[in-house]
GROMACS .gro file of C-alpha atoms in nm:
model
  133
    1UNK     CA    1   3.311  -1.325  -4.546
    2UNK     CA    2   3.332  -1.706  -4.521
    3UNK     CA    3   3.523  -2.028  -4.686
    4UNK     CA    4   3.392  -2.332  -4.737
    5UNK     CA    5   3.553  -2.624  -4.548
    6UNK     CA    6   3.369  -2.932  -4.740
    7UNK     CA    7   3.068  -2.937  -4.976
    8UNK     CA    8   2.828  -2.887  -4.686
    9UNK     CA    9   3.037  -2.659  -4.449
   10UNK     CA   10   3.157  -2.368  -4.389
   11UNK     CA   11   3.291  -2.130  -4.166
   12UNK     CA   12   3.211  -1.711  -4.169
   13UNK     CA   13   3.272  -1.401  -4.025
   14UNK     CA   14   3.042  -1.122  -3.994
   15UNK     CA   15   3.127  -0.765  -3.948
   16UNK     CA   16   2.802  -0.457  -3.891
   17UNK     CA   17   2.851  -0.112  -3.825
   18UNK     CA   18   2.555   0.140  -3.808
   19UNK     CA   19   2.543   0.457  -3.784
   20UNK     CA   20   2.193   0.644  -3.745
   21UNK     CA   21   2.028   0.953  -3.730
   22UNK     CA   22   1.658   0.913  -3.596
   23UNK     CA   23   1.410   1.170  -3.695
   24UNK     CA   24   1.365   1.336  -3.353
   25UNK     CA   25   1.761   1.409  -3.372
   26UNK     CA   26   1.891   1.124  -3.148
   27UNK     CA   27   2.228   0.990  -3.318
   28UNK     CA   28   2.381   0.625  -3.181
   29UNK     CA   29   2.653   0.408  -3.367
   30UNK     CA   30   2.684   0.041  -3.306
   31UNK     CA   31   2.938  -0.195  -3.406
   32UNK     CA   32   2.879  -0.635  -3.392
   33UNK     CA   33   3.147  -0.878  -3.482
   34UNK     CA   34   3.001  -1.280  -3.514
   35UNK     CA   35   3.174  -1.553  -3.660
   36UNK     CA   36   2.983  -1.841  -3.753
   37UNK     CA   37   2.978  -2.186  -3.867
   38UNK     CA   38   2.698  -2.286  -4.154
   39UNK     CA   39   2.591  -2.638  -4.208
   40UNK     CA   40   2.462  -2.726  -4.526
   41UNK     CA   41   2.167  -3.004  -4.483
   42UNK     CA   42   1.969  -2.974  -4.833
   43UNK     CA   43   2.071  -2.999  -5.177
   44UNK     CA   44   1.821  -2.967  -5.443
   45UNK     CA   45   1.874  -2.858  -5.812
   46UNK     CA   46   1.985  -2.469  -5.778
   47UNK     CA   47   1.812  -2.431  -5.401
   48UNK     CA   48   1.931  -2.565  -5.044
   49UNK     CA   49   1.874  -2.535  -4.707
   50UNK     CA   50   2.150  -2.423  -4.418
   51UNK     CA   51   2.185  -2.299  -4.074
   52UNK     CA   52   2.446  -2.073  -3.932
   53UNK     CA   53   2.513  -2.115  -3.569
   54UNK     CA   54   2.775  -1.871  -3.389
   55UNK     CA   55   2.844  -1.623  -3.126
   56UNK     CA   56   2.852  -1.247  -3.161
   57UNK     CA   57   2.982  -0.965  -2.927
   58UNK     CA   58   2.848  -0.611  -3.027
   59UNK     CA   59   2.860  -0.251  -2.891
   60UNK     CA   60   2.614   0.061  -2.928
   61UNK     CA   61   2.682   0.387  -2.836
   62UNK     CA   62   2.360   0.611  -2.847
   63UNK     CA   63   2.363   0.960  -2.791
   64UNK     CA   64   2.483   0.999  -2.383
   65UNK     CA   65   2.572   0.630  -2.288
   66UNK     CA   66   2.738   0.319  -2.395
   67UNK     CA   67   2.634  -0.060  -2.395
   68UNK     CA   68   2.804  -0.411  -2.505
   69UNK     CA   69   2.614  -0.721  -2.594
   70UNK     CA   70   2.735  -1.100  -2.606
   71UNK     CA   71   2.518  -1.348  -2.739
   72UNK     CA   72   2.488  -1.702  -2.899
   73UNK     CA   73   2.259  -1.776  -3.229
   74UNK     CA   74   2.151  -2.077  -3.483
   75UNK     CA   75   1.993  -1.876  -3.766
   76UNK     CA   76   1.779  -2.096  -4.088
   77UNK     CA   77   1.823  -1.991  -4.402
   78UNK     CA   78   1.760  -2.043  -4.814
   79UNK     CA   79   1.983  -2.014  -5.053
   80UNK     CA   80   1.942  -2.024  -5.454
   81UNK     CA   81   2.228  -2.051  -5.700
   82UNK     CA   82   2.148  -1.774  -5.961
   83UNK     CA   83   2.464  -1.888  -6.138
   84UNK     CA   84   2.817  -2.043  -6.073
   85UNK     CA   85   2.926  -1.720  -5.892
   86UNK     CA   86   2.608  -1.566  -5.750
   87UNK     CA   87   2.377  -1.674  -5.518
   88UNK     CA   88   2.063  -1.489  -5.391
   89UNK     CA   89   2.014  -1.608  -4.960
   90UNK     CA   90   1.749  -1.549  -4.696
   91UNK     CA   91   1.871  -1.568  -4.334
   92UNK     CA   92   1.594  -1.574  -4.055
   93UNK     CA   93   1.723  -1.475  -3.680
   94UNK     CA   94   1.582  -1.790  -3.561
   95UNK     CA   95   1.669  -1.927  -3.224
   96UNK     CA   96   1.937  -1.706  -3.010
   97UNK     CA   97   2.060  -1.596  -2.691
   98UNK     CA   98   2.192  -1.213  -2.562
   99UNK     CA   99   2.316  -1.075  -2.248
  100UNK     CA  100   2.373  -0.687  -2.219
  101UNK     CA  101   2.542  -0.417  -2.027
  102UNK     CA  102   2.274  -0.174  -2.063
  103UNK     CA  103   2.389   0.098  -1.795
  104UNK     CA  104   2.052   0.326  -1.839
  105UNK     CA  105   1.761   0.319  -1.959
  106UNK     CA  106   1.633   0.477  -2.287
  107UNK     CA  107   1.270   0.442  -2.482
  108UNK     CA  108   1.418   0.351  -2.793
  109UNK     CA  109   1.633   0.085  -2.677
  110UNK     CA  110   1.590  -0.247  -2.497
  111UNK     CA  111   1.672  -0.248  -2.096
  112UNK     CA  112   1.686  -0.628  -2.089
  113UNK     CA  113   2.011  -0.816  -1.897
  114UNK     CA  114   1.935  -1.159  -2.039
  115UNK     CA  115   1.709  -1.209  -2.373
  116UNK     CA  116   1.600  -1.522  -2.505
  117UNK     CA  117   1.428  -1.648  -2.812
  118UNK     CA  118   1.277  -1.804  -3.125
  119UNK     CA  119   1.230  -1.539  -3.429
  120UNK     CA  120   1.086  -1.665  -3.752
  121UNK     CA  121   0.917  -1.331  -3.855
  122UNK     CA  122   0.974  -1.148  -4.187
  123UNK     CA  123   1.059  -0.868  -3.933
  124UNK     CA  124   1.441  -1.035  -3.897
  125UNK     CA  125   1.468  -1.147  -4.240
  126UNK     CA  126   1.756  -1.036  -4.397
  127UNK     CA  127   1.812  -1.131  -4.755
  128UNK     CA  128   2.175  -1.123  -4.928
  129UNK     CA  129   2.328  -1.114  -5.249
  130UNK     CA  130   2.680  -1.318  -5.281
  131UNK     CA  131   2.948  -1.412  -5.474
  132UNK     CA  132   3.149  -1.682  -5.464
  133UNK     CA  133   3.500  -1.752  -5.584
   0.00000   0.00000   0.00000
């Protein structure tokens, strides 16, 4: 969810919750909460350019133990105006920052304290359909 605060920025809120089932049984349910501020820096017919920066706090709990994350982010993205209401966006993951409680340690899941980065694969792309009021 977000509102815009002038023609070029805006302020959001994103909530994720997962839960998954793995195929070798395992089970784990996370939940991440990261509000953000996107600046608008490219205007061009029906496309521009933006980058939401933020922070986000997170926690997993996999099958048998429990970890939280905090981290900071400033994430690139595209956005093209499909019509007045709906607009079509990719987000990369871009350049971020996490620190983690992770108490044990478990194949599928990072053991890490402190992570730092600069992600501009399609691996982290995450591409959204919205509507605006």
């Amino acid at each position: 969810v977000g509102m815009a605060i002038e023609d070029n920025l805006a302020l959001g809120l994103q909530f994720t919750v997962q839960d998954l089932k793995y195929s070798d049984g395992q089970k784990a349910f996370s939940f991440k909460f990261a509000p953000f501020l996107r600046y608008t820096f490219f205007n061009e017919g029906n496309f521009s350019m933006f980058v939401d920066g933020g922070f986000e706090y997170g926690i997993c709990s996999p099958s048998g133990f429990n970890w939280w994350h905090v981290g900071a982010f400033a994430s690139p993205g595209i956005k093209y105006a499909m019509s007045d209401h709906f607009r079509l966006e990719a987000l990369f993951w871009g350049l971020y920052y996490e620190h983690q409680n992770n108490p044990d340690s478990q194949p599928r899941y990072p053991t890490y304290k402190n992570n730092a980065g600069l992600g501009f694969n399609f691996e982290d792309l995450q591409i959204s359909l919205v509507y605006e009021f």
